[in-house]
Amino acid sequence: MAAMMQPQIILLKEGTDTSQGKAQLISNINACMAVVDLVRTTLGPRGMDKLIHDDKGTTISNDGATIMKLLDIVHPAAKILVDIAKSQDLEVGDGTTTVVLLAGEFLREAKPYVEEGVHPQLLIKSFRTAANLAVQKIKELAVSIEGKSFDEKKSLLEKCAATTLSSKLVGGEKEFFSKMVVEAVTILGEDDSLSMIGVKKVPGGTMRDSFLVKGVAFKKTFSYAGFEQQPKKFENPKILLLNVELELKSEKENAEVRLSDPSQYQSIVDAEWNIIYDKLDKCVKAGAKIVLSRLAIGDLATQYFADRDIFCAGRVAEEDLQRVANATGGAVQTSVNNIVPEVLGTCEIFEERQVGNERFNIFTGCPSGETATIVLRGGADQFIDEAERSLHDAIMIVRRAAKNSTVVAGGGAIDMEISRFLRQHARSIAGKSQLFINSYAKALEVVIPRQLCDNAGFDATDILNRLRQKHALSSGEGALFGVDINNGGVIDTFTNFVWEPAVVKINAITAATEAACLILSVDETIRNPKSESAQGEGAANAMARRGGFRGRGRGMRRR
């Protein structure tokens, strides 16, 4: 009898938590839908903001990527939504809420089919087909802004920036900021590196007090006595950029110097002073009127430069120093020996100016001219932080629109048109995929147009019916109609300059479909214990699923 018993096979470590099958798939979909419901109300110009309080402070934002990052989501499947929001933010800068909502809505539409026993791979195949068709349709509907005159192109880019900013906290001043953003991106020229646009925040004043510096601006660094005696304005100065410490070095800890004669001590002290004076003298002989260093410039050097009508600033942030180097044509030096004229930068005007309660060093009229700084003003710190995030999105959008040169109608118009196109396509095919593509089309209709209406307090059913009617016109005249956020009806959003770059919509649909397909393809989750605490947690989670306890650790309680 004993010989006939099957041996017990132990495959996974004790305490390993496994869950599989349809129930696990449904559980993953539910987790993603819970995340989506958190950010749903932030969409659009009438979207609400979220206040997130953690150990780093308070953040108020309606930016999808920021919210997802701060939520610190631990569910493994829901983390995929965090990743696609980050991906959208890095690739195009805007549409982070859209991509999360789209992925969640695709999963919401797939859930009933999964519950009824449809194999997830059938859904995945149909969703990928629908996504490819949607991207092709967007490319057909996109309008190119290539070949326009400079002024026309600038005006079109301002419209794209204004559309992005309309859903942000600074939406009330979108015209003011959209001009600023387009000008900043235009200054960059071909080198459109984001690091060449600096954003500096100064609390106080109103949003309209914000301004753009066509050059480099940074906050006055820590300064020693003698700083006030230095000139605060120069015309066409030579600028020396250093990564050198200009102060007396203190001896190393436990340093030991052996002397045979007490009078030799003075020679050691003199040697230290001679080293620093030699460095300072070489800076002066180089002909520089402005000396900036990434490392400290001490009180002796500050007074030395003041006596010779030279401006200096130590401990300049590396990114600011690099931007000064790029703008002025200078090069950062790691030594003061053999400084040649070619490594010195220059600009038309340097001045130190008061901005609110802060002093700013401002370089304008730079020869390369491919850098800009936006100085943001506003009330609360949280407000300025959100304004910075908003401008980042707008800058990214303008950069993408300038490079890709194609735009589509916003306000849900493009989504309604793709939805109509996919429904029409679904009728032409046989089998289950007809239902799945139809559900994909319904998700597109729900995410943007319906959510825009719900967030603005409009009657979503009425507006969607009117939009369907417009988009169903055989003449194709209604293809550009979307939600009128201001008056609560429908409007030709393209004619009314509600635009977004085609790349934003293409990237959002592609990323959201990929994420939905990835989640649908997972049918088992295995959690390996890495430590005793993880084992305890795994056991607690397993118990919670069996209905025994809820919570973790000592705080578990009977349901």
CSV table of C-alpha atoms in Angstrom, one decimal, residues 64-493:
chain,number,residue,atom,x,y,z
A,64,GLY,CA,-1.9,61.6,-14.5
A,65,ALA,CA,1.8,60.6,-14.4
A,66,THR,CA,2.3,62.7,-11.2
A,67,ILE,CA,-0.7,61.2,-9.4
A,68,MET,CA,0.1,57.6,-10.4
A,69,LYS,CA,3.7,58.1,-9.2
A,70,LEU,CA,2.6,59.5,-5.8
A,71,LEU,CA,-0.1,56.9,-5.2
A,72,ASP,CA,2.7,54.3,-4.6
A,73,ILE,CA,0.6,51.4,-6.0
A,74,VAL,CA,1.7,48.0,-4.8
A,75,HIS,CA,-0.7,45.7,-6.8
A,76,PRO,CA,1.6,44.1,-9.5
A,77,ALA,CA,-1.0,44.3,-12.3
A,78,ALA,CA,-2.1,47.8,-11.5
A,79,LYS,CA,1.6,48.9,-11.6
A,80,ILE,CA,1.5,48.4,-15.3
A,81,LEU,CA,-0.8,51.4,-15.5
A,82,VAL,CA,1.8,53.5,-13.6
A,83,ASP,CA,4.4,52.4,-16.2
A,84,ILE,CA,2.3,53.4,-19.2
A,85,ALA,CA,1.6,56.8,-17.6
A,86,LYS,CA,5.3,57.3,-17.2
A,87,SER,CA,6.0,56.1,-20.7
A,88,GLN,CA,3.4,58.6,-22.1
A,89,ASP,CA,4.9,61.4,-20.0
A,90,LEU,CA,8.5,60.7,-21.3
A,91,GLU,CA,7.5,60.2,-24.9
A,92,VAL,CA,5.0,63.0,-25.6
A,93,GLY,CA,4.6,64.8,-22.2
A,94,ASP,CA,0.8,65.0,-22.2
A,95,GLY,CA,-2.1,62.5,-22.4
A,96,THR,CA,-1.0,60.7,-19.2
A,97,THR,CA,-4.6,60.6,-17.7
A,98,THR,CA,-6.0,59.6,-21.1
A,99,VAL,CA,-3.7,56.6,-21.5
A,100,VAL,CA,-4.6,55.2,-18.0
A,101,LEU,CA,-8.3,55.7,-18.7
A,102,LEU,CA,-8.1,54.0,-22.1
A,103,ALA,CA,-6.3,51.0,-20.7
A,104,GLY,CA,-8.8,50.7,-17.8
A,105,GLU,CA,-11.8,51.1,-20.2
A,106,PHE,CA,-10.5,48.4,-22.5
A,107,LEU,CA,-10.2,46.0,-19.6
A,108,ARG,CA,-13.7,47.0,-18.3
A,109,GLU,CA,-15.1,46.1,-21.7
A,110,ALA,CA,-13.2,42.8,-21.8
A,111,LYS,CA,-14.3,41.8,-18.3
A,112,PRO,CA,-17.8,40.4,-19.2
A,113,TYR,CA,-16.4,38.3,-22.0
A,114,VAL,CA,-13.7,36.8,-19.7
A,115,GLU,CA,-16.4,36.0,-17.1
A,116,GLU,CA,-18.4,34.2,-19.8
A,117,GLY,CA,-15.5,32.0,-20.6
A,118,VAL,CA,-14.1,33.7,-23.7
A,119,HIS,CA,-10.4,32.9,-24.1
A,120,PRO,CA,-8.3,36.1,-23.4
A,121,GLN,CA,-6.1,35.5,-26.5
A,122,LEU,CA,-9.2,36.0,-28.8
A,123,LEU,CA,-9.7,39.4,-27.1
A,124,ILE,CA,-6.0,40.3,-27.4
A,125,LYS,CA,-6.0,39.6,-31.1
A,126,SER,CA,-9.1,41.7,-31.7
A,127,PHE,CA,-7.9,44.6,-29.6
A,128,ARG,CA,-4.6,44.7,-31.4
A,129,THR,CA,-6.4,44.7,-34.8
A,130,ALA,CA,-8.6,47.5,-33.6
A,131,ALA,CA,-5.6,49.5,-32.3
A,132,ASN,CA,-3.9,49.2,-35.7
A,133,LEU,CA,-7.0,50.3,-37.5
A,134,ALA,CA,-7.4,53.3,-35.1
A,135,VAL,CA,-3.8,54.4,-35.7
A,136,GLN,CA,-4.3,54.2,-39.5
A,137,LYS,CA,-7.5,56.3,-39.2
A,138,ILE,CA,-5.7,59.0,-37.0
A,139,LYS,CA,-3.0,59.3,-39.6
A,140,GLU,CA,-5.7,59.8,-42.3
A,141,LEU,CA,-7.5,62.5,-40.3
A,142,ALA,CA,-4.3,64.3,-39.2
A,143,VAL,CA,-3.7,67.7,-40.7
A,144,SER,CA,-0.1,68.7,-41.4
A,145,ILE,CA,1.3,72.1,-40.4
A,146,GLU,CA,4.4,71.6,-42.5
A,147,GLY,CA,5.1,74.2,-45.2
A,148,LYS,CA,3.4,77.0,-43.3
A,149,SER,CA,5.1,80.4,-42.8
A,150,PHE,CA,6.9,80.9,-39.5
A,151,ASP,CA,4.1,83.1,-38.1
A,152,GLU,CA,1.4,80.7,-39.1
A,153,LYS,CA,3.3,77.7,-37.6
A,154,LYS,CA,3.9,79.7,-34.4
A,155,SER,CA,0.2,80.5,-34.2
A,156,LEU,CA,-0.7,76.8,-34.7
A,157,LEU,CA,1.8,75.6,-32.0
A,158,GLU,CA,0.3,78.2,-29.6
A,159,LYS,CA,-3.2,76.6,-30.2
A,160,CYS,CA,-1.7,73.1,-29.3
A,161,ALA,CA,-0.1,74.5,-26.2
A,162,ALA,CA,-3.4,76.3,-25.2
A,163,THR,CA,-5.3,73.0,-25.6
A,164,THR,CA,-2.9,71.2,-23.3
A,165,LEU,CA,-2.9,74.0,-20.7
A,166,SER,CA,-6.7,74.3,-20.7
A,167,SER,CA,-7.0,71.2,-18.5
A,168,LYS,CA,-4.4,72.5,-16.0
A,169,LEU,CA,-4.5,74.7,-13.0
A,170,VAL,CA,-3.1,77.5,-15.1
A,171,GLY,CA,-5.9,77.1,-17.6
A,172,GLY,CA,-7.2,80.6,-16.8
A,173,GLU,CA,-4.0,82.1,-18.3
A,174,LYS,CA,-3.5,79.6,-21.1
A,175,GLU,CA,-3.0,82.3,-23.8
A,176,PHE,CA,-0.3,84.1,-21.8
A,177,PHE,CA,1.6,80.8,-21.0
A,178,SER,CA,1.1,79.3,-24.5
A,179,LYS,CA,2.9,82.2,-26.1
A,180,MET,CA,5.7,81.9,-23.5
A,181,VAL,CA,6.1,78.2,-24.1
A,182,VAL,CA,6.2,78.5,-27.9
A,183,GLU,CA,8.7,81.3,-27.7
A,184,ALA,CA,10.9,79.2,-25.4
A,185,VAL,CA,10.8,76.2,-27.7
A,186,THR,CA,11.5,78.4,-30.8
A,187,ILE,CA,14.6,79.8,-29.1
A,188,LEU,CA,16.0,76.3,-28.8
A,189,GLY,CA,16.1,75.9,-32.5
A,190,GLU,CA,17.3,72.5,-33.8
A,191,ASP,CA,18.8,71.5,-30.4
A,192,ASP,CA,15.5,70.9,-28.6
A,193,SER,CA,17.0,69.3,-25.5
A,194,LEU,CA,14.5,69.8,-22.6
A,195,SER,CA,17.4,70.6,-20.2
A,196,MET,CA,18.1,73.8,-22.2
A,197,ILE,CA,14.8,75.3,-20.9
A,198,GLY,CA,15.1,76.1,-17.2
A,199,VAL,CA,12.1,76.7,-15.0
A,200,LYS,CA,12.7,78.8,-11.8
A,201,LYS,CA,10.0,79.2,-9.2
A,202,VAL,CA,9.6,82.4,-7.1
A,203,PRO,CA,6.7,82.5,-4.6
A,204,GLY,CA,4.7,85.8,-4.6
A,205,GLY,CA,3.0,87.9,-7.2
A,206,THR,CA,0.5,86.7,-9.7
A,207,MET,CA,0.8,84.3,-12.6
A,208,ARG,CA,1.0,87.2,-15.0
A,209,ASP,CA,4.2,88.3,-13.2
A,210,SER,CA,5.9,85.2,-14.7
A,211,PHE,CA,8.4,86.1,-17.5
A,212,LEU,CA,10.6,84.5,-20.1
A,213,VAL,CA,14.4,85.2,-20.2
A,214,LYS,CA,16.0,84.6,-23.6
A,215,GLY,CA,19.1,83.3,-22.0
A,216,VAL,CA,20.0,82.0,-18.6
A,217,ALA,CA,18.7,83.0,-15.2
A,218,PHE,CA,19.4,81.5,-11.8
A,219,LYS,CA,18.9,82.4,-8.2
A,220,LYS,CA,21.8,84.3,-6.5
A,221,THR,CA,24.0,81.8,-4.8
A,222,PHE,CA,25.3,82.0,-1.2
A,223,SER,CA,27.8,84.9,-0.9
A,224,TYR,CA,30.4,86.2,1.5
A,225,ALA,CA,31.3,89.6,2.7
A,226,GLY,CA,32.6,91.8,-0.1
A,227,PHE,CA,29.9,90.6,-2.5
A,228,GLU,CA,27.9,93.8,-2.2
A,229,GLN,CA,31.0,95.8,-3.4
A,230,GLN,CA,31.0,93.9,-6.7
A,231,PRO,CA,29.4,95.4,-9.8
A,232,LYS,CA,25.9,94.0,-10.6
A,233,LYS,CA,25.7,94.8,-14.3
A,234,PHE,CA,28.0,94.4,-17.2
A,235,GLU,CA,27.8,94.9,-21.0
A,236,ASN,CA,29.6,92.3,-23.2
A,237,PRO,CA,31.5,90.8,-20.3
A,238,LYS,CA,34.0,87.9,-20.6
A,239,ILE,CA,32.7,84.9,-18.5
A,240,LEU,CA,34.9,82.3,-16.9
A,241,LEU,CA,33.3,79.1,-15.9
A,242,LEU,CA,35.1,76.9,-13.3
A,243,ASN,CA,34.8,73.6,-11.5
A,244,VAL,CA,37.5,74.8,-9.0
A,245,GLU,CA,37.4,75.6,-5.3
A,246,LEU,CA,38.6,79.2,-4.7
A,247,GLU,CA,39.0,79.3,-0.9
A,248,LEU,CA,41.7,78.5,1.6
A,249,LYS,CA,41.9,74.8,2.2
A,250,SER,CA,41.9,73.6,5.8
A,251,GLU,CA,44.3,70.8,6.7
A,252,LYS,CA,43.1,67.3,6.5
A,253,GLU,CA,42.0,65.7,9.7
A,254,ASN,CA,44.9,64.5,11.9
A,255,ALA,CA,47.4,66.2,9.5
A,256,GLU,CA,50.9,66.4,11.0
A,257,VAL,CA,53.7,68.7,10.1
A,258,ARG,CA,57.1,68.3,11.8
A,259,LEU,CA,59.2,71.5,12.2
A,260,SER,CA,62.8,71.8,13.3
A,261,ASP,CA,62.5,75.6,13.7
A,262,PRO,CA,59.4,77.6,14.9
A,263,SER,CA,60.1,80.2,12.2
A,264,GLN,CA,59.3,77.6,9.5
A,265,TYR,CA,55.7,77.6,10.5
A,266,GLN,CA,55.2,81.0,8.9
A,267,SER,CA,56.5,79.7,5.6
A,268,ILE,CA,53.8,76.9,5.6
A,269,VAL,CA,51.0,79.5,6.2
A,270,ASP,CA,52.5,81.7,3.5
A,271,ALA,CA,52.5,78.8,1.1
A,272,GLU,CA,48.8,78.2,1.6
A,273,TRP,CA,48.0,81.9,0.9
A,274,ASN,CA,50.3,82.0,-2.1
A,275,ILE,CA,48.4,79.0,-3.7
A,276,ILE,CA,45.0,80.8,-3.4
A,277,TYR,CA,46.4,84.2,-4.5
A,278,ASP,CA,48.1,82.5,-7.5
A,279,LYS,CA,44.7,81.0,-8.6
A,280,LEU,CA,42.9,84.3,-8.2
A,281,ASP,CA,45.6,86.2,-10.0
A,282,LYS,CA,45.3,83.8,-13.0
A,283,CYS,CA,41.5,84.3,-13.1
A,284,VAL,CA,42.0,88.1,-13.3
A,285,LYS,CA,44.7,87.9,-15.9
A,286,ALA,CA,42.4,85.8,-18.1
A,287,GLY,CA,40.4,89.0,-18.6
A,288,ALA,CA,37.1,87.6,-17.1
A,289,LYS,CA,34.6,90.1,-15.6
A,290,ILE,CA,32.3,87.3,-14.3
A,291,VAL,CA,33.6,84.2,-12.6
A,292,LEU,CA,31.2,81.3,-11.9
A,293,SER,CA,32.2,78.1,-10.2
A,294,ARG,CA,30.4,74.9,-9.4
A,295,LEU,CA,32.4,74.7,-6.1
A,296,ALA,CA,32.8,77.2,-3.3
A,297,ILE,CA,34.2,80.7,-3.8
A,298,GLY,CA,35.3,81.8,-0.3
A,299,ASP,CA,35.4,85.2,1.5
A,300,LEU,CA,39.0,85.9,0.5
A,301,ALA,CA,38.3,85.4,-3.2
A,302,THR,CA,35.0,87.3,-3.0
A,303,GLN,CA,36.8,90.4,-1.6
A,304,TYR,CA,39.7,90.0,-4.0
A,305,PHE,CA,37.3,90.0,-7.0
A,306,ALA,CA,35.3,92.9,-5.6
A,307,ASP,CA,38.5,95.0,-5.4
A,308,ARG,CA,39.1,94.4,-9.1
A,309,ASP,CA,35.4,95.1,-10.2
A,310,ILE,CA,34.8,91.4,-11.0
A,311,PHE,CA,31.5,89.6,-10.2
A,312,CYS,CA,31.7,86.1,-8.8
A,313,ALA,CA,29.3,83.3,-7.8
A,314,GLY,CA,30.2,80.0,-6.2
A,315,ARG,CA,28.2,76.8,-5.7
A,316,VAL,CA,26.3,77.4,-9.0
A,317,ALA,CA,24.1,74.3,-9.7
A,318,GLU,CA,25.6,72.1,-12.4
A,319,GLU,CA,22.6,72.3,-14.7
A,320,ASP,CA,22.7,76.1,-14.6
A,321,LEU,CA,26.5,76.2,-15.2
A,322,GLN,CA,26.0,73.9,-18.2
A,323,ARG,CA,23.3,76.1,-19.6
A,324,VAL,CA,25.5,79.2,-19.2
A,325,ALA,CA,28.3,77.4,-21.0
A,326,ASN,CA,26.0,76.4,-23.9
A,327,ALA,CA,24.4,79.9,-24.1
A,328,THR,CA,27.6,82.0,-23.8
A,329,GLY,CA,29.9,79.7,-25.8
A,330,GLY,CA,32.2,79.2,-22.8
A,331,ALA,CA,33.7,75.9,-21.5
A,332,VAL,CA,33.9,74.8,-17.9
A,333,GLN,CA,37.5,74.6,-16.7
A,334,THR,CA,38.8,72.2,-14.1
A,335,SER,CA,42.0,74.3,-13.6
A,336,VAL,CA,43.0,78.0,-13.7
A,337,ASN,CA,46.3,77.3,-15.4
A,338,ASN,CA,46.7,78.3,-19.1
A,339,ILE,CA,43.3,79.8,-19.6
A,340,VAL,CA,43.0,80.7,-23.3
A,341,PRO,CA,40.5,83.3,-24.6
A,342,GLU,CA,38.6,80.6,-26.5
A,343,VAL,CA,37.2,79.0,-23.3
A,344,LEU,CA,35.7,82.3,-22.1
A,345,GLY,CA,32.0,82.9,-22.7
A,346,THR,CA,30.3,86.2,-23.4
A,347,CYS,CA,26.8,87.8,-23.5
A,348,GLU,CA,25.4,91.2,-24.4
A,349,ILE,CA,24.1,92.0,-20.9
A,350,PHE,CA,24.6,90.5,-17.5
A,351,GLU,CA,22.7,91.9,-14.5
A,352,GLU,CA,21.5,90.9,-11.0
A,353,ARG,CA,17.9,91.7,-10.7
A,354,GLN,CA,15.3,91.6,-7.9
A,355,VAL,CA,12.5,89.1,-8.5
A,356,GLY,CA,10.0,89.0,-5.6
A,357,ASN,CA,12.1,88.4,-2.5
A,358,GLU,CA,14.9,86.7,-4.5
A,359,ARG,CA,17.9,88.1,-6.4
A,360,PHE,CA,18.5,86.6,-9.8
A,361,ASN,CA,21.6,86.5,-12.0
A,362,ILE,CA,20.4,87.0,-15.6
A,363,PHE,CA,22.4,86.5,-18.8
A,364,THR,CA,20.8,87.8,-22.0
A,365,GLY,CA,21.8,88.3,-25.6
A,366,CYS,CA,23.9,85.2,-25.6
A,367,PRO,CA,25.7,84.3,-28.9
A,368,SER,CA,24.3,80.8,-29.3
A,369,GLY,CA,20.9,81.8,-28.0
A,370,GLU,CA,19.7,78.2,-27.8
A,371,THR,CA,18.6,78.3,-24.2
A,372,ALA,CA,15.7,80.0,-22.3
A,373,THR,CA,14.5,80.3,-18.7
A,374,ILE,CA,10.9,80.7,-17.5
A,375,VAL,CA,10.6,82.4,-14.1
A,376,LEU,CA,7.3,81.3,-12.6
A,377,ARG,CA,5.4,83.4,-10.1
A,378,GLY,CA,2.4,82.5,-8.0
A,379,GLY,CA,0.9,82.3,-4.5
A,380,ALA,CA,1.3,78.9,-2.8
A,381,ASP,CA,4.3,76.7,-3.4
A,382,GLN,CA,1.9,73.8,-4.4
A,383,PHE,CA,0.4,76.0,-7.0
A,384,ILE,CA,3.7,77.0,-8.5
A,385,ASP,CA,4.8,73.3,-8.5
A,386,GLU,CA,1.7,72.3,-10.4
A,387,ALA,CA,2.3,75.3,-12.8
A,388,GLU,CA,5.7,73.9,-13.5
A,389,ARG,CA,4.3,70.4,-14.3
A,390,SER,CA,1.7,72.0,-16.6
A,391,LEU,CA,4.4,74.0,-18.5
A,392,HIS,CA,6.5,70.8,-18.8
A,393,ASP,CA,3.5,69.1,-20.5
A,394,ALA,CA,3.0,72.1,-22.8
A,395,ILE,CA,6.7,72.3,-23.7
A,396,MET,CA,6.7,68.6,-24.6
A,397,ILE,CA,3.6,69.0,-26.7
A,398,VAL,CA,5.0,71.9,-28.7
A,399,ARG,CA,8.3,70.1,-29.2
A,400,ARG,CA,6.4,67.1,-30.6
A,401,ALA,CA,4.1,69.1,-32.7
A,402,ALA,CA,7.0,71.1,-34.2
A,403,LYS,CA,8.9,67.8,-35.0
A,404,ASN,CA,5.9,65.7,-36.3
A,405,SER,CA,4.0,68.6,-37.8
A,406,THR,CA,0.6,66.8,-37.7
A,407,VAL,CA,-2.4,67.7,-35.5
A,408,VAL,CA,-5.9,66.3,-35.0
A,409,ALA,CA,-9.1,67.8,-33.6
A,410,GLY,CA,-9.4,67.5,-29.8
A,411,GLY,CA,-12.4,67.6,-27.4
A,412,GLY,CA,-13.3,64.0,-28.1
A,413,ALA,CA,-13.8,64.6,-31.8
A,414,ILE,CA,-11.0,62.2,-33.0
A,415,ASP,CA,-12.2,59.6,-30.5
A,416,MET,CA,-15.8,59.7,-31.7
A,417,GLU,CA,-14.6,59.4,-35.3
A,418,ILE,CA,-12.4,56.4,-34.6
A,419,SER,CA,-15.2,54.8,-32.6
A,420,ARG,CA,-17.6,55.3,-35.6
A,421,PHE,CA,-15.0,53.9,-38.0
A,422,LEU,CA,-14.4,50.8,-35.9
A,423,ARG,CA,-18.1,50.1,-35.4
A,424,GLN,CA,-18.5,50.3,-39.2
A,425,HIS,CA,-15.6,48.0,-39.7
A,426,ALA,CA,-17.0,45.5,-37.1
A,427,ARG,CA,-20.1,45.1,-39.2
A,428,SER,CA,-18.0,43.9,-42.2
A,429,ILE,CA,-16.4,41.0,-40.3
A,430,ALA,CA,-17.8,37.7,-39.0
A,431,GLY,CA,-17.3,35.8,-35.8
A,432,LYS,CA,-16.7,36.8,-32.2
A,433,SER,CA,-14.1,39.5,-33.1
A,434,GLN,CA,-17.1,41.6,-34.4
A,435,LEU,CA,-18.2,41.9,-30.7
A,436,PHE,CA,-14.8,42.5,-29.4
A,437,ILE,CA,-13.9,45.3,-31.8
A,438,ASN,CA,-17.4,46.8,-31.1
A,439,SER,CA,-16.5,46.9,-27.4
A,440,TYR,CA,-13.1,48.5,-28.2
A,441,ALA,CA,-15.0,51.2,-30.1
A,442,LYS,CA,-17.4,51.7,-27.2
A,443,ALA,CA,-14.4,52.2,-24.8
A,444,LEU,CA,-13.0,55.0,-27.0
A,445,GLU,CA,-16.4,56.7,-26.9
A,446,VAL,CA,-16.7,56.4,-23.1
A,447,VAL,CA,-13.1,57.5,-22.1
A,448,ILE,CA,-12.8,61.0,-23.6
A,449,PRO,CA,-16.2,62.4,-24.8
A,450,ARG,CA,-18.4,60.9,-22.0
A,451,GLN,CA,-15.8,61.7,-19.3
A,452,LEU,CA,-15.4,65.3,-20.5
A,453,CYS,CA,-19.1,65.7,-20.2
A,454,ASP,CA,-19.3,64.1,-16.8
A,455,ASN,CA,-16.4,66.1,-15.4
A,456,ALA,CA,-18.0,69.4,-16.7
A,457,GLY,CA,-21.4,68.5,-15.2
A,458,PHE,CA,-23.2,68.2,-18.6
A,459,ASP,CA,-25.8,65.7,-19.7
A,460,ALA,CA,-23.4,63.1,-21.3
A,461,THR,CA,-26.2,61.0,-22.9
A,462,ASP,CA,-27.6,64.0,-24.8
A,463,ILE,CA,-24.2,65.3,-26.0
A,464,LEU,CA,-23.0,61.9,-27.1
A,465,ASN,CA,-26.2,61.3,-29.1
A,466,ARG,CA,-25.7,64.6,-30.8
A,467,LEU,CA,-22.0,63.7,-31.5
A,468,ARG,CA,-23.0,60.3,-32.9
A,469,GLN,CA,-25.5,62.1,-35.2
A,470,LYS,CA,-22.8,64.5,-36.5
A,471,HIS,CA,-20.2,61.8,-37.0
A,472,ALA,CA,-22.7,59.6,-38.8
A,473,LEU,CA,-23.2,62.1,-41.6
A,474,SER,CA,-22.2,60.5,-44.9
A,475,SER,CA,-20.7,63.8,-46.2
A,476,GLY,CA,-18.0,63.5,-43.5
A,477,GLU,CA,-18.6,67.1,-42.3
A,478,GLY,CA,-19.2,66.0,-38.7
A,479,ALA,CA,-15.8,64.2,-38.3
A,480,LEU,CA,-14.3,67.2,-36.5
A,481,PHE,CA,-17.1,67.7,-34.0
A,482,GLY,CA,-16.4,67.3,-30.3
A,483,VAL,CA,-17.6,68.4,-26.9
A,484,ASP,CA,-18.1,72.2,-26.4
A,485,ILE,CA,-16.8,72.5,-22.9
A,486,ASN,CA,-17.7,76.2,-22.6
A,487,ASN,CA,-21.4,76.0,-23.6
A,488,GLY,CA,-22.3,72.3,-23.0
A,489,GLY,CA,-23.1,71.3,-26.6
A,490,VAL,CA,-21.2,70.1,-29.6
A,491,ILE,CA,-18.8,72.2,-31.7
A,492,ASP,CA,-16.3,71.9,-34.6
A,493,THR,CA,-13.3,71.7,-32.4
